[in-house]
Every structure is written in structure tokens, then in C-alpha cells.
Coordinates of C-alpha atoms and ligand atoms in Angstrom, one line a residue:
M1 CA 21.0 -24.2 43.3
A2 CA 23.0 -24.3 46.1
A3 CA 21.6 -21.8 49.0
P4 CA 23.9 -18.1 49.2
A5 CA 26.8 -18.6 52.1
P6 CA 26.3 -16.6 54.9
Q7 CA 27.9 -13.3 54.8
P8 CA 30.7 -13.7 57.1
T9 CA 30.6 -10.8 59.9
T10 CA 33.2 -9.1 61.6
R11 CA 33.3 -10.6 65.2
R12 CA 33.6 -7.3 67.6
W13 CA 34.0 -9.3 71.1
N14 CA 36.7 -11.3 72.7
R15 CA 36.2 -14.3 75.2
A16 CA 38.5 -13.1 77.3
D17 CA 37.1 -9.7 77.8
W18 CA 33.7 -11.2 78.0
L19 CA 34.5 -13.4 80.8
R20 CA 36.3 -10.9 82.9
G21 CA 32.9 -9.3 83.4
Y22 CA 32.1 -12.5 85.5
T23 CA 33.5 -11.1 88.3
S24 CA 32.6 -11.9 92.1
L25 CA 32.5 -8.1 94.0
T26 CA 33.2 -9.2 97.5
E27 CA 33.0 -5.8 98.9
E28 CA 29.8 -4.1 99.6
R29 CA 30.3 -0.5 98.8
D30 CA 28.4 2.9 99.4
Y31 CA 29.1 6.1 97.5
W32 CA 28.7 8.8 95.1
I33 CA 29.7 8.4 91.7
D34 CA 32.0 10.9 90.9
D35 CA 33.2 9.6 87.1
I36 CA 30.0 10.4 84.9
E37 CA 30.3 11.0 81.2
G38 CA 27.6 12.9 79.5
N39 CA 24.5 14.8 80.7
L40 CA 22.5 13.1 83.3
P41 CA 18.7 13.9 82.5
A42 CA 17.6 16.3 85.0
D43 CA 14.0 14.0 85.0
L44 CA 15.5 10.9 85.9
C45 CA 14.8 10.9 89.8
G46 CA 14.4 7.7 91.7
T47 CA 15.9 4.5 92.3
L48 CA 17.3 1.4 90.1
Y49 CA 17.5 -1.9 92.0
R50 CA 19.2 -4.2 90.3
N51 CA 19.5 -8.3 91.1
G52 CA 21.7 -10.7 90.0
P53 CA 24.6 -13.3 90.8
G54 CA 27.2 -11.0 92.8
L55 CA 29.4 -14.4 94.6
L56 CA 31.0 -16.7 92.0
E57 CA 33.1 -18.7 93.9
R58 CA 33.9 -19.8 97.4
G59 CA 36.5 -21.2 99.4
G60 CA 38.5 -21.4 95.7
Q61 CA 35.7 -23.3 94.1
S62 CA 33.7 -21.9 91.0
V63 CA 30.2 -21.8 90.3
Q64 CA 29.4 -24.2 87.6
H65 CA 27.0 -21.4 86.1
P66 CA 26.2 -17.5 87.0
F67 CA 22.8 -18.3 87.4
D68 CA 24.2 -20.0 90.9
G69 CA 25.7 -17.4 92.4
D70 CA 24.4 -15.7 95.4
G71 CA 22.1 -12.7 95.0
M72 CA 23.7 -9.0 95.2
I73 CA 21.4 -5.9 95.0
C74 CA 22.9 -2.9 93.4
A75 CA 21.1 -0.1 94.0
F76 CA 21.5 3.2 92.0
D77 CA 19.6 7.0 93.4
F78 CA 19.3 9.7 91.1
T79 CA 18.8 12.3 93.6
G80 CA 17.8 14.4 90.8
D81 CA 20.0 17.4 91.4
G82 CA 22.6 16.1 89.0
R83 CA 24.2 13.4 91.9
V84 CA 23.6 9.6 91.6
R85 CA 24.5 7.4 94.9
F86 CA 25.6 3.8 94.3
R87 CA 25.3 0.8 96.5
N88 CA 25.8 -3.2 96.7
R89 CA 24.3 -5.5 99.2
Y90 CA 24.2 -9.2 99.3
V91 CA 21.1 -10.7 100.4
R92 CA 21.6 -12.5 103.7
T93 CA 19.6 -16.1 102.6
A94 CA 20.3 -18.6 104.8
G95 CA 22.6 -20.2 102.8
F96 CA 24.6 -17.1 102.3
I97 CA 24.9 -16.3 105.9
A98 CA 25.6 -20.2 106.8
E99 CA 28.2 -20.7 104.0
S100 CA 29.8 -17.1 104.9
K101 CA 30.9 -18.5 108.2
A102 CA 31.8 -21.8 106.5
G103 CA 34.1 -20.2 103.6
R104 CA 32.9 -23.3 101.2
F105 CA 29.6 -24.3 99.6
L106 CA 27.3 -25.9 102.0
Q107 CA 24.3 -26.4 99.5
R108 CA 23.9 -27.3 95.8
G109 CA 22.8 -25.0 93.2
V110 CA 20.2 -25.8 90.4
F111 CA 22.6 -25.2 87.3
G112 CA 25.1 -27.5 88.4
T113 CA 27.1 -26.0 91.2
Q114 CA 28.1 -29.1 93.6
K115 CA 29.4 -29.0 97.4
P116 CA 33.1 -29.9 97.9
G117 CA 33.4 -33.7 98.0
G118 CA 32.3 -35.2 94.8
W119 CA 29.0 -37.0 94.1
L120 CA 29.1 -39.2 97.4
A121 CA 28.7 -35.6 99.1
N122 CA 26.1 -34.4 97.1
A123 CA 23.5 -37.2 96.3
F124 CA 20.4 -37.7 97.7
D125 CA 20.6 -33.6 98.6
L126 CA 17.8 -32.6 96.8
Q127 CA 17.7 -28.7 98.9
A128 CA 19.0 -26.6 96.7
K129 CA 20.1 -23.4 98.3
N130 CA 17.9 -20.3 97.8
I131 CA 19.9 -17.5 96.0
A132 CA 17.0 -14.9 95.7
N133 CA 19.5 -13.4 92.9
T134 CA 16.6 -13.2 89.8
N135 CA 14.8 -10.3 90.2
V136 CA 13.2 -7.7 92.6
A137 CA 9.7 -6.1 93.2
Y138 CA 9.0 -3.0 95.2
S139 CA 6.9 -1.6 97.8
P140 CA 7.6 1.5 100.3
K141 CA 8.0 -0.9 103.4
K142 CA 9.8 -4.1 101.6
L143 CA 12.0 -4.8 98.8
L144 CA 11.7 -8.1 97.6
A145 CA 14.6 -9.7 96.3
L146 CA 12.7 -12.8 94.0
W147 CA 14.2 -16.1 92.9
E148 CA 12.0 -18.6 91.4
G149 CA 13.1 -21.8 93.3
G150 CA 12.1 -21.1 96.6
K151 CA 10.2 -18.1 98.1
P152 CA 11.2 -14.3 98.2
Y153 CA 13.4 -12.7 100.8
A154 CA 12.1 -9.2 102.1
L155 CA 14.8 -6.3 102.4
D156 CA 14.6 -2.7 103.6
P157 CA 14.2 -0.5 100.3
Q158 CA 16.3 2.0 102.1
T159 CA 19.4 0.5 103.5
L160 CA 19.0 -3.0 101.4
E161 CA 19.6 -4.8 105.0
T162 CA 17.7 -8.5 104.6
I163 CA 14.9 -8.9 106.8
G164 CA 14.1 -12.3 105.9
E165 CA 12.3 -15.3 103.8
D166 CA 8.8 -13.7 103.5
D167 CA 5.7 -16.1 102.8
L168 CA 3.6 -13.0 102.0
G169 CA 1.6 -13.4 104.8
G170 CA 0.8 -17.0 104.7
A171 CA 0.0 -17.0 101.2
L172 CA 3.1 -18.8 100.0
A173 CA 2.8 -21.9 101.8
G174 CA 4.6 -24.9 102.6
N175 CA 7.0 -25.7 99.5
A176 CA 5.5 -23.1 97.1
N177 CA 7.4 -21.3 95.1
F178 CA 7.5 -17.2 93.9
A179 CA 8.6 -16.5 90.1
A180 CA 10.7 -13.7 89.6
H181 CA 8.7 -12.2 86.6
P182 CA 6.2 -10.3 88.3
H183 CA 4.0 -7.8 85.6
Y184 CA 1.7 -5.2 86.2
D185 CA -1.8 -4.5 85.3
R186 CA -1.6 -0.9 83.6
R187 CA -5.2 -0.2 85.0
T188 CA -5.0 -1.1 88.8
G189 CA -0.9 -1.2 89.1
E190 CA -1.4 -4.6 90.5
M191 CA 1.0 -6.9 90.7
V192 CA 0.6 -10.1 89.4
N193 CA 2.9 -13.5 90.0
F194 CA 2.9 -17.3 89.6
G195 CA 5.0 -19.9 91.4
I196 CA 5.3 -23.6 90.0
E197 CA 4.7 -26.6 92.1
P198 CA 6.9 -28.8 89.8
G199 CA 6.2 -32.9 90.1
L200 CA 5.2 -35.4 87.1
S201 CA 2.0 -33.0 86.8
S202 CA 2.7 -29.4 87.7
T203 CA 0.8 -27.0 90.0
I204 CA 0.8 -22.9 88.7
N205 CA -0.1 -20.5 91.1
L206 CA -1.1 -17.3 90.3
Y207 CA -1.0 -14.1 92.7
T208 CA -2.5 -10.8 92.6
L209 CA -0.8 -8.3 94.9
D210 CA -1.4 -4.7 95.9
A211 CA 0.9 -2.0 96.6
N212 CA 2.3 -3.0 99.6
L213 CA 2.8 -6.4 98.3
N214 CA -0.2 -8.0 100.2
V215 CA -1.6 -11.2 98.4
T216 CA -5.2 -10.2 97.7
A217 CA -6.3 -13.0 95.4
Q218 CA -5.0 -16.2 94.8
H219 CA -5.6 -19.3 92.2
R220 CA -4.2 -22.4 91.2
W221 CA -4.1 -24.7 88.1
E222 CA -2.7 -28.3 87.2
V223 CA -1.0 -28.8 84.2
P224 CA 0.0 -32.4 82.7
G225 CA 3.3 -33.0 83.3
F226 CA 6.7 -31.7 84.2
A227 CA 7.0 -27.6 84.0
F228 CA 10.1 -25.3 83.5
I229 CA 8.3 -22.3 83.6
H230 CA 10.5 -18.5 84.1
D231 CA 8.1 -16.2 82.7
F232 CA 4.6 -15.2 81.3
A233 CA 2.6 -12.6 79.7
L234 CA -0.2 -10.5 80.9
T235 CA -3.5 -9.9 79.2
D236 CA -6.6 -8.0 80.5
D237 CA -8.3 -11.0 81.4
Y238 CA -5.6 -14.1 81.3
A239 CA -2.2 -14.5 82.2
V240 CA -0.2 -16.5 79.6
F241 CA 2.2 -19.9 80.3
F242 CA 4.1 -21.1 77.7
Q243 CA 4.7 -24.8 79.2
N244 CA 8.4 -25.7 76.8
P245 CA 8.7 -29.0 75.9
V246 CA 11.5 -30.2 78.3
T247 CA 11.2 -33.3 80.1
V248 CA 13.5 -34.0 83.4
N249 CA 15.8 -37.2 83.6
P250 CA 16.2 -36.8 87.6
L251 CA 18.5 -39.3 88.3
P252 CA 22.3 -37.7 87.6
Y253 CA 20.8 -34.9 90.1
W254 CA 19.6 -37.4 92.9
F255 CA 22.9 -39.1 92.5
G256 CA 24.8 -36.3 92.9
F257 CA 26.7 -35.6 89.4
R258 CA 24.3 -33.0 87.8
G259 CA 22.4 -29.8 89.2
A260 CA 18.4 -30.1 88.2
A261 CA 18.7 -27.7 85.8
E262 CA 21.4 -29.6 83.9
C263 CA 19.0 -32.7 83.8
L264 CA 16.3 -31.0 81.6
V265 CA 15.8 -33.2 78.3
F266 CA 14.5 -30.9 75.3
Q267 CA 11.5 -32.7 73.4
P268 CA 11.6 -31.3 70.1
D269 CA 8.7 -33.6 68.7
R270 CA 6.4 -32.3 71.2
P271 CA 4.8 -28.9 71.0
T272 CA 5.4 -26.1 73.3
K273 CA 1.7 -25.8 75.1
V274 CA 0.3 -22.4 75.4
H275 CA -2.2 -22.0 78.9
L276 CA -4.5 -19.3 79.0
L277 CA -5.3 -19.1 82.5
P278 CA -8.2 -16.9 83.5
R279 CA -7.0 -14.3 85.8
H280 CA -9.5 -14.4 88.3
G281 CA -10.1 -18.2 88.1
G282 CA -11.9 -20.6 86.1
R283 CA -11.0 -22.9 83.6
M284 CA -7.6 -23.0 81.6
R285 CA -7.6 -23.2 78.1
T286 CA -4.1 -25.0 76.5
Y287 CA -3.3 -24.6 72.5
E288 CA -0.3 -25.8 71.3
T289 CA 2.6 -24.5 69.2
V290 CA 5.8 -25.5 67.6
A291 CA 8.8 -26.6 69.7
C292 CA 11.0 -24.0 71.1
F293 CA 12.2 -22.6 74.4
V294 CA 10.9 -19.1 75.6
F295 CA 12.4 -17.6 79.1
H296 CA 11.0 -14.4 78.6
H297 CA 7.6 -12.9 76.9
V298 CA 7.9 -9.2 75.2
N299 CA 4.0 -8.9 75.9
A300 CA 0.8 -10.3 75.1
H301 CA -3.0 -9.2 73.9
I302 CA -6.2 -11.1 72.8
A303 CA -8.2 -9.0 69.5
D304 CA -11.0 -10.8 67.9
D305 CA -10.6 -14.3 69.5
V306 CA -6.9 -14.0 68.5
L307 CA -3.9 -14.3 71.1
T308 CA -0.6 -12.7 69.9
V309 CA 2.4 -13.4 72.2
D310 CA 5.9 -11.6 71.2
S311 CA 8.5 -13.6 72.9
I312 CA 12.4 -14.4 72.9
A313 CA 12.6 -18.2 71.9
Y314 CA 15.5 -20.5 71.6
E315 CA 15.4 -23.3 69.1
T316 CA 16.0 -26.0 71.7
F317 CA 16.7 -25.6 75.7
P318 CA 19.9 -23.6 75.5
S319 CA 21.5 -26.6 77.3
L320 CA 24.6 -25.9 79.6
E321 CA 26.1 -29.1 78.5
P322 CA 25.8 -30.9 81.3
G323 CA 28.9 -30.8 83.7
T324 CA 30.6 -28.0 81.6
M325 CA 31.7 -25.3 83.6
Y326 CA 30.3 -21.9 82.1
R327 CA 33.9 -20.2 81.3
Q328 CA 34.5 -23.4 79.1
V329 CA 31.0 -23.1 77.2
E330 CA 31.2 -22.2 73.9
I331 CA 28.3 -19.2 73.2
E332 CA 28.6 -19.4 69.5
K333 CA 27.4 -22.8 69.6
I334 CA 24.3 -22.4 72.0
A335 CA 21.0 -21.6 70.3
A336 CA 20.6 -18.3 69.9
S337 CA 17.7 -16.1 71.4
Q338 CA 15.6 -14.6 68.8
L339 CA 12.4 -12.4 68.8
F340 CA 9.5 -14.1 67.8
R341 CA 5.5 -13.2 67.3
F342 CA 3.1 -16.6 68.1
T343 CA -0.7 -15.8 67.1
I344 CA -2.7 -18.1 68.1
N345 CA -6.6 -18.4 66.8
L346 CA -8.3 -19.0 70.1
K347 CA -11.6 -20.4 68.4
T348 CA -9.6 -22.9 66.1
G349 CA -6.8 -23.5 67.5
A350 CA -4.9 -22.4 64.6
S351 CA -1.1 -21.2 65.5
R352 CA 1.5 -19.5 63.8
R353 CA 5.0 -18.4 64.6
E354 CA 6.7 -15.9 62.9
R355 CA 10.7 -14.5 63.3
L356 CA 10.7 -11.0 63.5
L357 CA 14.1 -10.4 63.8
E358 CA 17.3 -12.3 62.6
R359 CA 19.7 -10.7 65.8
A360 CA 20.5 -12.4 69.0
V361 CA 18.4 -10.8 71.7
E362 CA 17.5 -11.0 75.5
F363 CA 15.7 -9.3 78.3
P364 CA 12.8 -7.4 76.5
S365 CA 10.5 -5.1 77.8
V366 CA 7.9 -2.6 77.0
H367 CA 6.3 0.6 78.3
P368 CA 4.2 -0.7 81.4
A369 CA 1.0 1.3 79.8
R370 CA 1.2 -1.0 76.8
V371 CA 1.3 -4.3 78.9
G372 CA -2.0 -6.7 77.7
L373 CA -2.4 -4.1 74.6
P374 CA -0.5 -4.0 71.2
H375 CA 2.5 -2.5 71.3
R376 CA 4.7 -0.4 69.3
W377 CA 7.9 -0.4 70.8
A378 CA 10.0 -3.3 72.9
F379 CA 13.0 -2.7 74.1
M380 CA 15.9 -5.4 74.3
A381 CA 19.7 -6.1 74.9
M382 CA 21.5 -7.5 71.7
A383 CA 24.2 -9.3 70.7
D384 CA 26.8 -7.0 68.2
A385 CA 26.9 -8.9 65.2
P386 CA 23.2 -8.9 63.3
T387 CA 23.6 -13.2 62.7
G388 CA 24.8 -15.9 64.8
N389 CA 25.1 -16.3 68.8
A390 CA 27.3 -14.1 71.0
P391 CA 27.1 -12.4 74.3
L392 CA 24.9 -9.4 74.7
Q393 CA 26.9 -6.1 73.9
G394 CA 24.6 -3.4 72.9
V395 CA 20.8 -2.2 73.3
L396 CA 18.0 -2.6 70.5
A397 CA 14.4 -0.5 69.9
Y398 CA 12.1 -2.7 67.9
N399 CA 9.1 -1.1 65.8
T400 CA 6.5 -3.6 65.8
H401 CA 4.6 -1.4 63.4
T402 CA 7.5 -0.9 60.8
G403 CA 9.4 -3.8 61.7
E404 CA 12.6 -1.4 62.0
T405 CA 15.1 -1.3 64.6
Q406 CA 17.2 1.4 66.3
T407 CA 20.3 -0.1 67.9
Y408 CA 23.6 0.7 69.6
S409 CA 26.6 -1.7 70.4
F410 CA 29.2 -0.8 73.4
A411 CA 31.7 -3.3 71.2
P412 CA 33.7 -4.3 71.1
G413 CA 34.9 -3.2 74.8
G414 CA 31.8 -3.1 76.4
Y415 CA 28.9 -5.8 77.2
V416 CA 25.9 -5.3 79.0
G417 CA 22.8 -6.7 80.7
E418 CA 19.3 -5.7 80.8
P419 CA 18.0 -2.4 79.8
V420 CA 15.5 -1.2 82.0
F421 CA 12.7 1.5 80.6
V422 CA 12.1 4.2 82.7
P423 CA 8.9 6.0 80.9
T424 CA 8.6 9.8 81.2
P425 CA 5.8 10.5 82.9
G426 CA 2.9 11.7 81.4
A427 CA 4.1 11.4 77.7
T428 CA 1.8 10.5 74.9
E429 CA 4.8 8.7 72.8
E430 CA 5.1 5.0 73.4
N431 CA 8.5 5.0 74.1
A432 CA 9.4 8.4 75.5
G433 CA 11.9 7.8 78.6
Y434 CA 15.2 6.2 79.1
L435 CA 16.8 2.8 79.0
L436 CA 18.8 2.3 81.6
Q437 CA 21.9 -0.7 81.2
M438 CA 24.7 -2.0 83.4
V439 CA 27.6 -2.2 81.1
F440 CA 30.9 -3.6 81.8
D441 CA 33.9 -2.0 80.1
A442 CA 36.7 -4.5 79.7
R443 CA 38.9 -1.8 79.0
R444 CA 38.4 -0.3 81.8
G445 CA 38.0 -3.4 83.6
T446 CA 34.9 -1.8 85.6
S447 CA 31.0 -1.6 85.1
G448 CA 28.9 1.2 85.0
L449 CA 25.7 2.4 83.8
A450 CA 24.8 3.9 80.0
I451 CA 21.8 6.1 80.3
F452 CA 19.9 6.4 76.9
D453 CA 16.7 8.3 75.1
A454 CA 14.5 5.7 74.3
R455 CA 13.5 7.4 71.4
N456 CA 16.9 7.9 70.1
V457 CA 19.0 4.4 70.9
A458 CA 21.0 5.0 67.5
G459 CA 22.5 8.7 69.4
G460 CA 24.5 6.5 72.1
P461 CA 24.0 7.1 75.5
L462 CA 23.3 10.5 77.0
A463 CA 25.4 9.7 80.1
R464 CA 27.6 6.8 81.4
L465 CA 28.7 6.7 85.1
H466 CA 31.6 4.4 85.6
L467 CA 31.7 2.7 89.2
R468 CA 34.7 1.6 90.6
D469 CA 34.6 -2.0 90.4
T470 CA 33.3 -5.1 88.1
V471 CA 29.6 -5.8 89.1
P472 CA 28.7 -9.4 87.4
Y473 CA 26.5 -9.4 84.7
G474 CA 23.1 -9.0 86.5
L475 CA 19.5 -10.8 85.3
H476 CA 16.4 -8.2 86.3
G477 CA 15.4 -4.8 87.8
Q478 CA 13.4 -1.9 88.5
F479 CA 13.4 1.5 88.5
V480 CA 11.1 3.4 91.2
A481 CA 10.6 7.2 90.4
K482 CA 10.5 9.5 93.1
Ligands
3ON501 O1 12.4 -29.1 89.1 C1 12.4 -27.4 88.7 C2 13.5 -27.5 88.1 C3 14.3 -26.1 87.9 C4 15.3 -26.0 87.0 C5 12.4 -27.3 89.6 C6 13.1 -25.7 90.1 C7 11.7 -24.5 90.1 C8 13.3 -25.5 91.4 C9 14.1 -25.3 88.9 C10 14.9 -24.1 89.6 C11 14.9 -23.1 88.3 C12 15.3 -21.9 88.7 C13 15.9 -21.7 90.0 C14 16.0 -20.9 87.8 C15 16.9 -20.0 88.1 C16 16.7 -18.9 86.5 C17 17.9 -18.0 86.5 C18 18.6 -17.6 87.7 C19 17.8 -17.3 85.9 C20 17.3 -17.2 84.6 C21 18.2 -16.3 83.2 C22 17.6 -16.5 81.9 C23 18.5 -15.8 80.9 C24 17.7 -15.9 79.6 C25 19.2 -14.9 81.3 C26 20.1 -15.0 80.1 C27 21.3 -14.0 80.0 C28 21.9 -13.7 79.0 C29 21.8 -13.6 78.0 C30 23.1 -12.9 79.8 O2 23.9 -13.3 80.4
FE502 FE1 14.3 -13.7 84.4

């Protein structure tokens, strides 16, 4: 008997609106937000830092992919007395400074942006521009702008002025990179982050940092084969890495035709390797699970010799169709990102993968006090339609105990980024807190910030802050409570 035909769903997004959210913000602003709908929670006090590509073209040339855009930090200061100040500043990377003077791209991007002048001008230039555009890490003395292809840039957390590239007191020697996905030990507050030295075999460096972002411990492991790893999951004793089955065919990159990330080749017949690295050093253990591609992990824990990892996985590397400008890409045809639970028996190696949600989701997080433990709630951005791949337009809270979801969609006019969970201090409920999510409002043609009660996502935003400009869709951020 034939399978029932999938139910058609009404599509509540359109390409022109969605793409308008990729508009560079060339000005650097500083103002008190005067367009606020709803009620600002009185106990939301502190600064939301967000990072993402701010500049998507130079000298009339567009980036090939938004992930190649120069990093721009946005800061929302919640004073606690009903006012919110907005600022945005570019990270003054070496590349940003030089290209601002020249008025054109001088360096290649990892995702395919080439220097003007065709392949001859790009061949054998293997120095990608550090764009510091992916995430932030905070300490009172410095805010780091993170990008996994290079070293972090330090900024003044108050003024957002760039201090300079930062090798973390010499811990990042030579070509060492520092990834953009730190995780925090719930017991000590320590930050754990990693860096990959790619090659025929790859080195994973694991760093532990204190509250001043000084490196207090550092360990390294070799993993066989090429590794492109964006994120990891932290348990009490381990750092868990998924080495997705990709290889690289570097020729088009070397010869100046493609960016490095456009040369990744997904290997559907090879397993995903799961590496368990003891956080304080020692022998790593490697397991296998089904072939898939993971950018972001939700959380992980180990109980009774079973490792459980919740992750957002794609059936294949969401390949960017090499050579295709991002504005031409048909998102409906790219593999969707879905929520999965991986379980691995650490004694037998038996692994299982279960899909928890059909809907396309990305940018997951949990309560910081549940990192490394079983969590009840996971928060993430979602597509409007319950099936298929589409731009992110809403926020979703997933209850792992019941499988229930709570959702809110800004469709048809709204397009969103990562929801940042801000826990209510001292609360016992795991979902007590706020979710802060940037929204591009295609009707107004400007971006803003929506604030949800995380316990009542379906009730819609408590408040919406409207900015004066479009802030291009961003990547990750962090809230620093006052
Ligand atoms: O040869 C290696 C290969 C490689 C690709 C070495 C390497 C480390 C230089 C490298 C570089 C990787 C880089 C720089 C990756 C940067 C990633 C980035 C800026 C963003 C990744 C975002 C991931 C996701 C899933 C975003 C999703 C966004 C949406 C669904 C909405 O817009
Ligand atoms: Fe990420």
C-alpha cells in the first residue's frame, strides 16, 4: 500500500522578505530604544551581547555566504528601570581595518567569498580572513569575539572597542584556533572551549578558562582523519565531540575557485564518530553512530554507562551548492536541521538515534544549571511549518519528559535568530526565565528584539523592542546579568 501523501502546509514565508533580512548595517549606532511594545520585565537587568555578520558586501561585491561577513557586536543594555540602550560595533579585525581602507575584499572567506580578480587572484592564497563573527565570551575585563577559524579578538565589554587579537596569554600558540562554542561547568562556572588544528589527522585542543578568561588547563588529542567540528557537549567528566563523516577535496580551494567550506564532501557511507575526551586529560574513547551532520549540540549526560546526547542534526552536510551565491540557494531543497537524541552504551558501543521532532530547528540551548545533566526543557529557533525546510521564524520550547512543544511563530512577516535563555536567579523551575530573540520584521523593514517568558512561549512575546535599522541575521550571543 502506498504511504499517505504528506499533508500540504501553507507556506508562510517569502523569499524576498527573508532575504531582506540580510542587509548590511554599515553605521555604528548608540541610542536608547524608544519603540517598545508590551511590558519590559522589571527583573531583566544586564547586557545581551550578540555577534553575527554585519557587513555582507564590499566595493560592490557580495559575500558568497553570510557566514563570511565581518563580525559585528550588538549590545542591549537593560538598565532595570525600563530603559534599553542599543549599540553596535564592528570588531576591528586586521582584515576589517585593511579592507575598510581599501574599499574592497583583500582576503578570501572560508565559505566561498573570493578576492576580486577571478581565480588567478585567489589561487594559492590559503590565508582566510579572521572575521570574529560567531559568538562572544564575557569577562569583566574583556569580551571575546569568537570565530573558529582563528584566534579570538578581545573587546572592551563597556565600549565594545576592539583591543586586539588575543592568544589567551600564549595558550593559543602558533596556528591554534579557538572555537566559537564555549560551554560552562555548572558547578564551578569555568568555561570550556576547544580548537581544531585540521589536517590529514586532526588535533582537538581543549581549554579550561576561569572567570577572567585565563586558561587554567589545556589538553590535546589526535583524531584520525579530517575534522570540521563546530560545537561539542560538556558532561561532568568529558567533552563529547561528533566527528561528522566529511572529507575535503582541497583542489578547488587551492586553485582559487572555491572556499574551503565549499570543498567538504559528505560521506554517507561512513559513520559519525563520537569522541569522549576526559576533561582533565587521558585516553580518549571513540564510538560510532549513523552518518549525519551536526553543527550544534543541545546537551549531554552520562548515566549507568550510557551517554545521551541531544543534538540538531542534518541528514547530510547542508552543502551550499559550491559556487552558488547564498541569495540563489533554495532552502526548501537543503537538508533540514532536526532535533535528535543519540544514546551510546559505553560498555558495548551499541548506539541508537531517535528523531524527537520533525520540524526544522536550530540554535538550541538549555538552562545553564542543567548542562551535563538530564534536562527537561530545551529552547531553540524553529521554522514556521511543522515539516520541510524553511527559514527560522519562531521559537520553540521542547519538553523532553513529555515530548510536548510550546511554540510561537512570527510568520508571515518575521524571521528570527537564536533565542538566548536568561534564567531567573534562584528559581527552582527549569524553564523560569526569559528568552531573548532577534526578529527581522519584514513589514517594518527593521530588526528588533522579542522577550518571552520561557514558561509561556505560546503566549507570545511579553515585549518587542524595535530598532531603527536591519541587523543582519546573527549567530550566537550571551546575556550577562547585572
Ligand atoms: O579546513 C578547515 C575547514 C573549515 C571549514 C579549517 C577551518 C577551521 C578553517 C574551517 C573553518 C570553519 C569556519 C570558520 C566555520 C564558521 C562557521 C560559522 C561562521 C557559522 C556556523 C553556523 C552554523 C549554523 C548551523 C547556523 C545556522 C543558521 C541558520 C539556520 C539561520 O541563518
Ligand atoms: Fe554555532
